[in-house]
Tab-separated table of N, CA and C in Angstrom:
chain	number	residue	atom	x	y	z
A	1	UNK	N	2.345	27.427	-7.491
A	1	UNK	CA	2.627	26.688	-6.202
A	1	UNK	C	4.111	25.297	-7.138
A	2	UNK	N	3.543	24.656	-7.658
A	2	UNK	CA	4.587	23.385	-8.062
A	2	UNK	C	5.644	23.851	-7.853
A	3	UNK	N	6.262	24.498	-8.909
A	3	UNK	CA	7.926	25.214	-8.704
A	3	UNK	C	8.107	25.621	-7.480
A	4	UNK	N	7.404	26.663	-6.872
A	4	UNK	CA	8.130	26.917	-5.376
A	4	UNK	C	7.602	25.639	-4.415
A	5	UNK	N	6.937	24.367	-4.568
A	5	UNK	CA	7.134	23.036	-3.918
A	5	UNK	C	8.302	22.246	-4.312
A	6	UNK	N	8.663	22.279	-5.643
A	6	UNK	CA	9.616	21.791	-6.090
A	6	UNK	C	11.100	22.127	-5.501
A	7	UNK	N	11.155	23.381	-5.410
A	7	UNK	CA	12.633	24.282	-5.288
A	7	UNK	C	12.308	24.294	-3.625
A	8	UNK	N	11.990	23.994	-2.896
A	8	UNK	CA	11.774	23.859	-1.428
A	8	UNK	C	12.611	22.040	-0.977
A	9	UNK	N	11.921	21.187	-1.545
A	9	UNK	CA	12.067	19.748	-2.086
A	9	UNK	C	13.740	19.903	-2.313
A	10	UNK	N	13.776	20.269	-3.515
A	10	UNK	CA	15.474	20.417	-3.524
A	10	UNK	C	16.491	20.784	-2.947
A	11	UNK	N	15.739	21.499	-2.374
A	11	UNK	CA	16.524	22.289	-1.453
A	11	UNK	C	16.938	21.547	0.120
A	12	UNK	N	15.927	20.663	0.420
A	12	UNK	CA	15.784	19.937	1.515
A	12	UNK	C	14.857	20.695	2.834
A	13	UNK	N	14.389	21.382	2.026
A	13	UNK	CA	13.669	22.634	2.938
A	13	UNK	C	12.105	21.735	3.565
A	14	UNK	N	12.073	20.594	3.951
A	14	UNK	CA	10.681	19.654	3.883
A	14	UNK	C	9.971	20.531	5.138
A	15	UNK	N	10.022	20.869	5.685
A	15	UNK	CA	9.329	21.792	6.867
A	15	UNK	C	8.567	22.889	6.511
A	16	UNK	N	9.630	23.662	4.996
A	16	UNK	CA	9.069	25.159	4.451
A	16	UNK	C	7.565	24.132	3.553
A	17	UNK	N	7.992	23.082	2.894
A	17	UNK	CA	7.430	22.513	1.888
A	17	UNK	C	6.514	21.874	2.619
A	18	UNK	N	6.100	21.932	3.883
A	18	UNK	CA	4.913	21.060	4.337
A	18	UNK	C	4.219	22.079	4.631
A	19	UNK	N	4.949	23.129	5.546
A	19	UNK	CA	3.587	24.631	6.035
A	19	UNK	C	3.103	25.194	4.331
A	20	UNK	N	3.628	24.972	3.355
A	20	UNK	CA	3.216	25.791	2.115
A	20	UNK	C	1.927	24.351	1.650
A	21	UNK	N	2.455	23.112	1.956
A	21	UNK	CA	0.941	22.529	1.307
A	21	UNK	C	0.105	22.346	2.587
A	22	UNK	N	0.212	22.638	3.678
A	22	UNK	CA	-0.531	22.787	4.282
A	22	UNK	C	-1.973	23.977	4.489
A	23	UNK	N	-1.142	25.158	3.731
A	23	UNK	CA	-1.862	26.580	3.530
A	23	UNK	C	-2.281	26.299	2.606
A	24	UNK	N	-1.658	25.602	1.588
A	24	UNK	CA	-2.541	25.387	0.388
A	24	UNK	C	-3.830	24.470	0.671
A	25	UNK	N	-3.500	23.644	1.296
A	25	UNK	CA	-5.121	22.322	1.418
A	25	UNK	C	-6.042	23.450	2.465
A	26	UNK	N	-5.530	24.187	3.115
A	26	UNK	CA	-6.671	25.199	3.962
A	26	UNK	C	-7.511	26.182	3.256
A	27	UNK	N	-6.263	26.192	1.581
A	27	UNK	CA	-7.282	27.474	0.860
A	27	UNK	C	-8.002	26.499	-0.107
A	28	UNK	N	-7.597	25.606	-0.808
A	28	UNK	CA	-7.937	24.044	-1.564
A	28	UNK	C	-8.192	22.317	-1.080
A	29	UNK	N	-8.831	22.874	-0.225
A	29	UNK	CA	-9.358	21.510	0.653
A	29	UNK	C	-9.638	20.314	-0.586
A	30	UNK	N	-10.211	20.561	-1.739
A	30	UNK	CA	-10.763	19.842	-2.431
A	30	UNK	C	-10.239	19.537	-3.422
A	31	UNK	N	-8.930	20.166	-3.357
A	31	UNK	CA	-7.749	19.892	-5.014
A	31	UNK	C	-6.999	18.503	-4.582
A	32	UNK	N	-7.247	17.959	-5.416
A	32	UNK	CA	-6.335	16.355	-5.330
A	32	UNK	C	-5.196	16.994	-5.893
A	33	UNK	N	-4.118	16.287	-5.248
A	33	UNK	CA	-2.700	15.683	-4.794
A	33	UNK	C	-2.037	16.536	-3.919
A	34	UNK	N	-2.784	17.551	-3.223
A	34	UNK	CA	-2.434	17.984	-2.031
A	34	UNK	C	-1.767	17.187	-1.139
A	35	UNK	N	-2.468	16.365	-0.937
A	35	UNK	CA	-2.632	15.212	0.717
A	35	UNK	C	-1.425	14.382	0.279
A	36	UNK	N	-1.288	14.142	-1.012
A	36	UNK	CA	-0.516	13.190	-1.692
A	36	UNK	C	0.942	13.656	-1.652
A	37	UNK	N	1.298	14.964	-1.378
A	37	UNK	CA	2.355	15.997	-1.230
A	37	UNK	C	2.592	15.953	-0.240
A	38	UNK	N	1.654	16.487	0.762
A	38	UNK	CA	1.990	16.232	2.181
A	38	UNK	C	2.375	14.836	3.021
A	39	UNK	N	1.861	13.670	2.491
A	39	UNK	CA	2.064	12.459	3.089
A	39	UNK	C	3.696	12.521	1.932
A	40	UNK	N	4.306	12.850	0.952
A	40	UNK	CA	5.316	12.543	0.389
A	40	UNK	C	6.597	13.503	1.713
A	41	UNK	N	5.709	14.665	2.303
A	41	UNK	CA	7.039	14.770	2.992
A	41	UNK	C	6.884	14.850	4.689
A	42	UNK	N	5.985	13.768	5.292
A	42	UNK	CA	5.610	13.369	5.931
A	42	UNK	C	6.792	11.805	5.960
A	43	UNK	N	6.688	11.446	4.828
A	43	UNK	CA	7.689	10.131	4.553
A	43	UNK	C	9.001	10.584	4.734
A	44	UNK	N	8.791	11.915	4.512
A	44	UNK	CA	10.584	12.468	4.439
A	44	UNK	C	10.788	12.656	5.876
A	45	UNK	N	10.298	12.562	7.065
A	45	UNK	CA	10.413	12.587	8.225
A	45	UNK	C	9.816	11.292	9.240
A	46	UNK	N	9.872	10.385	8.780
A	46	UNK	CA	9.861	9.146	8.699
A	46	UNK	C	8.429	8.851	9.160
A	47	UNK	N	7.336	9.669	9.323
A	47	UNK	CA	6.411	9.635	9.869
A	47	UNK	C	5.180	9.063	9.222
A	48	UNK	N	5.229	7.882	9.351
A	48	UNK	CA	4.200	6.728	8.789
A	48	UNK	C	2.980	7.092	8.781
A	49	UNK	N	2.681	7.313	10.255
A	49	UNK	CA	1.306	6.988	10.971
A	49	UNK	C	0.786	8.172	10.164
A	50	UNK	N	1.708	8.917	10.218
A	50	UNK	CA	0.935	10.554	9.690
A	50	UNK	C	0.293	10.451	8.187
A	51	UNK	N	1.879	10.186	7.843
A	51	UNK	CA	1.474	9.809	5.994
A	51	UNK	C	0.113	8.925	5.729
A	52	UNK	N	-0.292	8.001	6.328
A	52	UNK	CA	-1.357	7.229	6.028
A	52	UNK	C	-2.419	7.889	6.309
A	53	UNK	N	-2.664	8.954	7.255
A	53	UNK	CA	-3.976	9.832	7.524
A	53	UNK	C	-3.727	10.673	6.252
A	54	UNK	N	-2.650	11.298	5.913
A	54	UNK	CA	-3.050	12.001	4.361
A	54	UNK	C	-2.856	11.277	3.101
A	55	UNK	N	-2.932	10.158	2.938
A	55	UNK	CA	-3.152	9.458	1.730
A	55	UNK	C	-4.258	8.875	1.650
A	56	UNK	N	-4.769	8.712	3.037
A	56	UNK	CA	-6.494	8.132	2.641
A	56	UNK	C	-7.066	9.842	3.057
A	57	UNK	N	-7.090	10.708	3.594
A	57	UNK	CA	-7.792	12.154	2.596
A	57	UNK	C	-7.411	12.047	0.965
A	58	UNK	N	-6.252	11.630	0.760
A	58	UNK	CA	-6.407	11.794	-0.657
A	58	UNK	C	-7.063	10.641	-1.276
A	59	UNK	N	-7.060	9.376	-0.454
A	59	UNK	CA	-7.855	8.664	-1.535
A	59	UNK	C	-9.286	8.834	-1.426
A	60	UNK	N	-9.760	9.762	-0.528
A	60	UNK	CA	-11.105	9.874	-0.687
A	60	UNK	C	-11.278	11.214	-1.460
A	61	UNK	N	-10.746	11.864	-1.859
A	61	UNK	CA	-10.674	12.742	-3.121
A	61	UNK	C	-10.641	12.117	-4.412
A	62	UNK	N	-9.577	11.327	-4.505
A	62	UNK	CA	-9.407	10.704	-5.616
A	62	UNK	C	-9.214	8.781	-5.128
A	63	UNK	N	-10.066	7.783	-5.396
A	63	UNK	CA	-10.335	6.684	-4.903
A	63	UNK	C	-9.712	6.196	-6.126
A	64	UNK	N	-9.190	6.438	-7.190
A	64	UNK	CA	-8.239	6.003	-7.793
A	64	UNK	C	-6.908	6.202	-8.597
A	65	UNK	N	-6.357	6.756	-7.506
A	65	UNK	CA	-5.245	7.348	-7.447
A	65	UNK	C	-4.292	6.004	-6.878
A	66	UNK	N	-3.859	5.392	-7.798
A	66	UNK	CA	-3.131	4.092	-7.586
A	66	UNK	C	-1.590	4.232	-7.080
A	67	UNK	N	-1.374	5.511	-7.394
A	67	UNK	CA	0.066	5.646	-6.013
A	67	UNK	C	-0.162	6.212	-5.004
A	68	UNK	N	-1.177	6.760	-4.636
A	68	UNK	CA	-1.494	7.219	-2.872
A	68	UNK	C	-2.042	5.529	-2.478
A	69	UNK	N	-2.675	4.811	-3.434
A	69	UNK	CA	-2.769	3.475	-2.257
A	69	UNK	C	-1.427	2.330	-2.475
A	70	UNK	N	-0.676	2.667	-3.142
A	70	UNK	CA	0.674	1.718	-3.267
A	70	UNK	C	1.306	2.570	-1.992
A	71	UNK	N	1.598	4.126	-1.871
A	71	UNK	CA	2.288	4.407	-1.331
A	71	UNK	C	1.813	4.293	0.527
A	72	UNK	N	0.447	4.066	0.137
A	72	UNK	CA	-0.044	3.892	1.646
A	72	UNK	C	-0.101	2.515	2.333
A	73	UNK	N	-0.604	1.434	0.902
A	73	UNK	CA	0.073	-0.233	1.309
A	73	UNK	C	1.867	-0.324	2.493
A	74	UNK	N	2.658	0.820	1.260
A	74	UNK	CA	4.025	0.662	1.688
A	74	UNK	C	4.109	1.226	3.436
A	75	UNK	N	3.031	2.459	3.369
A	75	UNK	CA	3.316	2.325	5.425
A	75	UNK	C	2.843	1.394	5.598
A	76	UNK	N	1.539	0.857	5.678
A	76	UNK	CA	0.938	0.019	6.546
A	76	UNK	C	1.878	-1.158	6.334
A	77	UNK	N	2.453	-1.542	5.455
A	77	UNK	CA	3.752	-2.405	5.459
A	77	UNK	C	4.925	-2.184	6.599
A	78	UNK	N	5.309	-1.079	6.483
A	78	UNK	CA	6.498	-0.459	7.386
A	78	UNK	C	6.013	-0.678	9.115
A	79	UNK	N	4.823	-0.717	9.126
A	79	UNK	CA	4.394	-0.530	10.337
A	79	UNK	C	3.667	-1.620	10.351
A	80	UNK	N	3.772	-2.999	9.658
A	80	UNK	CA	3.449	-4.107	9.948
A	80	UNK	C	1.653	-4.159	10.348
A	81	UNK	N	0.857	-3.546	9.581
A	81	UNK	CA	-0.118	-3.310	9.995
A	81	UNK	C	-1.047	-4.303	8.942
A	82	UNK	N	-1.313	-5.755	9.107
A	82	UNK	CA	-1.814	-6.215	8.015
A	82	UNK	C	-2.949	-6.691	7.459
A	83	UNK	N	-3.562	-6.073	8.753
A	83	UNK	CA	-5.419	-6.194	7.625
A	83	UNK	C	-5.821	-5.122	7.093
A	84	UNK	N	-4.866	-3.653	7.692
A	84	UNK	CA	-5.584	-2.709	6.107
A	84	UNK	C	-4.341	-2.937	5.380
A	85	UNK	N	-3.015	-2.981	5.087
A	85	UNK	CA	-2.078	-3.366	4.130
A	85	UNK	C	-2.742	-4.755	3.007
A	86	UNK	N	-3.238	-5.510	3.899
A	86	UNK	CA	-4.223	-6.540	3.029
A	86	UNK	C	-5.212	-5.682	2.636
A	87	UNK	N	-5.980	-4.937	2.849
A	87	UNK	CA	-6.922	-4.850	2.232
A	87	UNK	C	-6.842	-3.428	0.959
A	88	UNK	N	-5.290	-2.753	0.915
A	88	UNK	CA	-5.266	-2.044	-0.102
A	88	UNK	C	-4.830	-2.584	-0.951
A	89	UNK	N	-3.637	-3.873	-0.649
A	89	UNK	CA	-3.372	-4.916	-1.705
A	89	UNK	C	-4.447	-5.248	-2.717
A	90	UNK	N	-5.771	-5.386	-1.923
A	90	UNK	CA	-6.490	-6.436	-2.510
A	90	UNK	C	-7.497	-4.768	-3.908
A	91	UNK	N	-7.589	-3.429	-2.995
A	91	UNK	CA	-7.698	-2.828	-3.931
A	91	UNK	C	-6.604	-2.206	-5.159
A	92	UNK	N	-5.289	-2.462	-5.060
A	92	UNK	CA	-4.673	-3.114	-6.093
A	92	UNK	C	-4.899	-3.536	-7.319
A	93	UNK	N	-4.999	-4.643	-6.307
A	93	UNK	CA	-5.562	-5.852	-7.468
A	93	UNK	C	-6.530	-5.616	-7.916
A	94	UNK	N	-7.933	-5.160	-7.397
A	94	UNK	CA	-8.878	-4.896	-8.427
A	94	UNK	C	-8.466	-3.468	-9.371
A	95	UNK	N	-7.836	-2.677	-9.424
A	95	UNK	CA	-7.257	-1.783	-10.761
A	95	UNK	C	-6.438	-2.273	-11.490
A	96	UNK	N	-5.768	-3.518	-11.011
A	96	UNK	CA	-5.173	-3.995	-11.590
A	96	UNK	C	-4.988	-5.713	-12.127
A	97	UNK	N	-5.993	-6.077	-12.267
A	97	UNK	CA	-6.505	-7.331	-11.856
A	97	UNK	C	-5.632	-8.429	-12.546
A	98	UNK	N	-4.799	-8.040	-13.565
A	98	UNK	CA	-3.917	-9.028	-14.462
A	98	UNK	C	-2.211	-9.250	-13.718
A	99	UNK	N	-2.462	-7.805	-12.254
A	99	UNK	CA	-0.520	-7.801	-12.210
A	99	UNK	C	-0.386	-8.762	-11.441
A	100	UNK	N	0.266	-9.969	-11.244
A	100	UNK	CA	0.731	-10.544	-10.510
A	100	UNK	C	1.449	-9.862	-8.798
A	101	UNK	N	2.315	-9.370	-9.645
A	101	UNK	CA	2.592	-8.313	-8.042
A	101	UNK	C	1.835	-8.446	-6.543
A	102	UNK	N	0.348	-8.125	-7.263
A	102	UNK	CA	-0.813	-7.462	-6.233
A	102	UNK	C	-1.197	-8.823	-5.597
A	103	UNK	N	-0.923	-10.599	-6.546
A	103	UNK	CA	-1.926	-11.324	-6.437
A	103	UNK	C	-0.670	-12.174	-5.110
A	104	UNK	N	0.851	-11.792	-5.463
A	104	UNK	CA	1.618	-12.736	-4.572
A	104	UNK	C	1.586	-11.582	-3.307
A	105	UNK	N	1.317	-10.103	-3.537
A	105	UNK	CA	1.449	-9.525	-2.103
A	105	UNK	C	-0.004	-9.359	-1.178
A	106	UNK	N	-0.859	-10.182	-2.079
A	106	UNK	CA	-2.420	-10.204	-1.031
A	106	UNK	C	-2.146	-11.971	-0.640
A	107	UNK	N	-1.474	-13.019	-1.390
A	107	UNK	CA	-0.595	-13.646	-0.435
A	107	UNK	C	-0.329	-14.343	0.320
A	108	UNK	N	1.149	-13.384	0.281
A	108	UNK	CA	1.776	-13.386	1.154
A	108	UNK	C	1.296	-12.613	2.764
A	109	UNK	N	0.115	-11.707	2.258
A	109	UNK	CA	-0.303	-10.984	3.944
A	109	UNK	C	-0.867	-11.834	4.507
A	110	UNK	N	-2.139	-11.902	3.257
A	110	UNK	CA	-3.142	-13.215	3.948
A	110	UNK	C	-2.247	-14.633	4.988
A	111	UNK	N	-1.343	-14.793	4.018
A	111	UNK	CA	-0.216	-15.926	4.954
A	111	UNK	C	-0.123	-15.289	6.535
A	112	UNK	N	0.381	-13.668	6.242
A	112	UNK	CA	0.914	-13.549	7.438
A	112	UNK	C	-0.022	-13.358	8.668
A	113	UNK	N	-1.552	-12.888	8.266
A	113	UNK	CA	-2.583	-13.248	8.816
A	113	UNK	C	-3.199	-14.522	9.513
A	114	UNK	N	-2.317	-15.707	8.949
A	114	UNK	CA	-3.284	-17.316	8.810
A	114	UNK	C	-4.063	-17.028	8.332
A	115	UNK	N	-4.727	-16.251	7.261
A	115	UNK	CA	-5.834	-16.914	6.345
A	115	UNK	C	-5.245	-17.682	5.194
A	116	UNK	N	-4.701	-19.159	5.113
A	116	UNK	CA	-4.551	-19.986	4.263
A	116	UNK	C	-4.873	-20.362	3.290
A	117	UNK	N	-6.329	-20.241	3.468
A	117	UNK	CA	-7.298	-20.453	2.128
A	117	UNK	C	-6.919	-19.396	1.184
A	118	UNK	N	-7.554	-18.060	1.818
A	118	UNK	CA	-7.726	-16.900	0.905
A	118	UNK	C	-6.256	-16.714	0.199
A	119	UNK	N	-4.907	-17.132	1.194
A	119	UNK	CA	-3.865	-17.047	0.432
A	119	UNK	C	-3.332	-18.128	-0.586
A	120	UNK	N	-3.918	-18.976	-0.578
A	120	UNK	CA	-3.929	-20.245	-1.564
A	120	UNK	C	-5.079	-19.805	-2.928
A	121	UNK	N	-5.732	-18.994	-3.210
A	121	UNK	CA	-6.764	-18.481	-3.778
A	121	UNK	C	-5.715	-17.423	-4.653
A	122	UNK	N	-4.978	-16.538	-4.132
A	122	UNK	CA	-3.918	-15.666	-4.469
A	122	UNK	C	-2.976	-15.879	-4.948
A	123	UNK	N	-2.525	-17.001	-4.206
A	123	UNK	CA	-1.512	-17.953	-4.979
A	123	UNK	C	-2.075	-18.915	-6.361
A	124	UNK	N	-2.949	-19.303	-6.727
A	124	UNK	CA	-3.637	-19.860	-7.169
A	124	UNK	C	-3.602	-18.923	-8.746
A	125	UNK	N	-4.283	-17.913	-8.288
A	125	UNK	CA	-4.319	-16.904	-9.329
A	125	UNK	C	-3.105	-16.392	-10.128
A	126	UNK	N	-2.087	-16.190	-9.276
A	126	UNK	CA	-1.106	-15.924	-9.809
A	126	UNK	C	0.125	-17.061	-10.627
A	127	UNK	N	-0.395	-17.902	-10.337
A	127	UNK	CA	-0.113	-19.316	-10.988
A	127	UNK	C	-0.913	-19.545	-12.406
A	128	UNK	N	-1.900	-19.353	-12.560
A	128	UNK	CA	-2.707	-19.165	-13.111
A	128	UNK	C	-2.250	-18.132	-14.686
A	129	UNK	N	-2.020	-16.671	-13.964
A	129	UNK	CA	-1.414	-16.113	-14.760
A	129	UNK	C	0.375	-16.291	-15.393
A	130	UNK	N	0.942	-16.747	-14.159
A	130	UNK	CA	2.353	-17.109	-14.837
A	130	UNK	C	2.389	-18.673	-14.367
A	131	UNK	N	2.348	-19.689	-14.716
A	131	UNK	CA	2.433	-20.819	-14.130
A	131	UNK	C	4.079	-21.325	-13.748
A	132	UNK	N	4.706	-20.295	-13.944
A	132	UNK	CA	6.707	-20.970	-13.957
A	132	UNK	C	6.760	-19.914	-12.574
A	133	UNK	N	5.862	-19.482	-12.038
A	133	UNK	CA	6.635	-18.346	-11.158
A	133	UNK	C	6.497	-19.035	-9.558
A	134	UNK	N	7.853	-18.869	-9.069
A	134	UNK	CA	8.517	-20.031	-8.556
A	134	UNK	C	7.537	-19.174	-7.184
A	135	UNK	N	7.543	-18.376	-6.633
A	135	UNK	CA	7.393	-17.530	-5.549
A	135	UNK	C	5.354	-17.777	-5.532
A	136	UNK	N	4.898	-18.014	-6.328
A	136	UNK	CA	3.493	-18.282	-5.968
A	136	UNK	C	3.384	-19.811	-5.731
A	137	UNK	N	3.870	-20.453	-6.667
A	137	UNK	CA	3.976	-22.405	-6.382
A	137	UNK	C	4.566	-22.644	-4.801
A	138	UNK	N	5.643	-21.712	-4.357
A	138	UNK	CA	6.038	-21.861	-2.682
A	138	UNK	C	5.172	-21.436	-2.224
A	139	UNK	N	4.434	-20.219	-1.928
A	139	UNK	CA	3.437	-20.115	-1.340
A	139	UNK	C	2.308	-20.522	-1.712
A	140	UNK	N	1.872	-21.007	-2.686
A	140	UNK	CA	0.863	-21.513	-2.279
A	140	UNK	C	1.116	-23.272	-1.736
A	141	UNK	N	1.882	-23.377	-1.719
A	141	UNK	CA	2.611	-24.882	-1.283
A	141	UNK	C	2.731	-24.622	0.336
A	142	UNK	N	3.142	-23.501	0.763
A	142	UNK	CA	2.915	-22.967	2.059
A	142	UNK	C	1.759	-22.954	3.014
A	143	UNK	N	1.327	-22.374	2.198
A	143	UNK	CA	-0.344	-21.966	2.357
A	143	UNK	C	-1.348	-23.293	2.719
A	144	UNK	N	-1.321	-24.337	1.678
A	144	UNK	CA	-1.957	-25.482	1.322
A	144	UNK	C	-0.935	-26.361	2.902
A	145	UNK	N	0.126	-26.665	2.908
A	145	UNK	CA	0.638	-27.176	4.415
A	145	UNK	C	0.095	-26.741	5.739
A	146	UNK	N	0.053	-25.462	5.852
A	146	UNK	CA	-0.571	-24.059	6.839
A	146	UNK	C	-1.615	-24.888	7.522
A	147	UNK	N	-2.783	-25.140	6.184
A	147	UNK	CA	-4.484	-25.415	6.142
A	147	UNK	C	-4.280	-26.522	6.568
A	148	UNK	N	-3.647	-27.667	6.144
A	148	UNK	CA	-3.576	-29.059	6.358
A	148	UNK	C	-3.446	-29.037	7.953
A	149	UNK	N	-2.198	-29.041	8.480
A	149	UNK	CA	-1.709	-28.683	9.906
A	149	UNK	C	-2.996	-28.235	10.436
A	150	UNK	N	-3.659	-27.230	10.115
A	150	UNK	CA	-4.490	-26.118	11.050
A	150	UNK	C	-5.636	-27.610	11.221
A	151	UNK	N	-6.084	-27.838	10.281
A	151	UNK	CA	-6.839	-28.726	10.261
A	151	UNK	C	-6.597	-30.348	11.376
A	152	UNK	N	-5.239	-30.439	10.838
A	152	UNK	CA	-4.882	-31.553	12.087
A	152	UNK	C	-5.025	-31.568	13.646
A	153	UNK	N	-4.727	-30.262	13.923
A	153	UNK	CA	-5.371	-29.459	15.355
A	153	UNK	C	-6.465	-30.006	15.551
């Protein structure tokens, strides 16, 4: 399967590759990785919504698949679906609790959702790991100012 799939990708035959993956899924529905491959093919078509469905199915089979979680977060980001995006970033942070990148992404997405106190907590976490991080410092100050202005209203 893998070599045939790879050959189809190299030949830019995404529709054939998708049919191959979907056939494999019907025969082996609990096989990890197939839904991930299907999501990749949907992304070649710029179909983020269907890719999210395939990645969700992949994560149901393997909740520890960090690649699938990152890819789904990218899809949510592209579609500007910030609520599920934040949930995925929080999951990524749980898998990699020392990763400043996920802390910043959680902070930024929390700000987009106007969850400023939550954002401050994520930026504070990032600053504790990397006290010189300019992004975290600016994000913290921004969220703090927005929270202060919210309290004033």
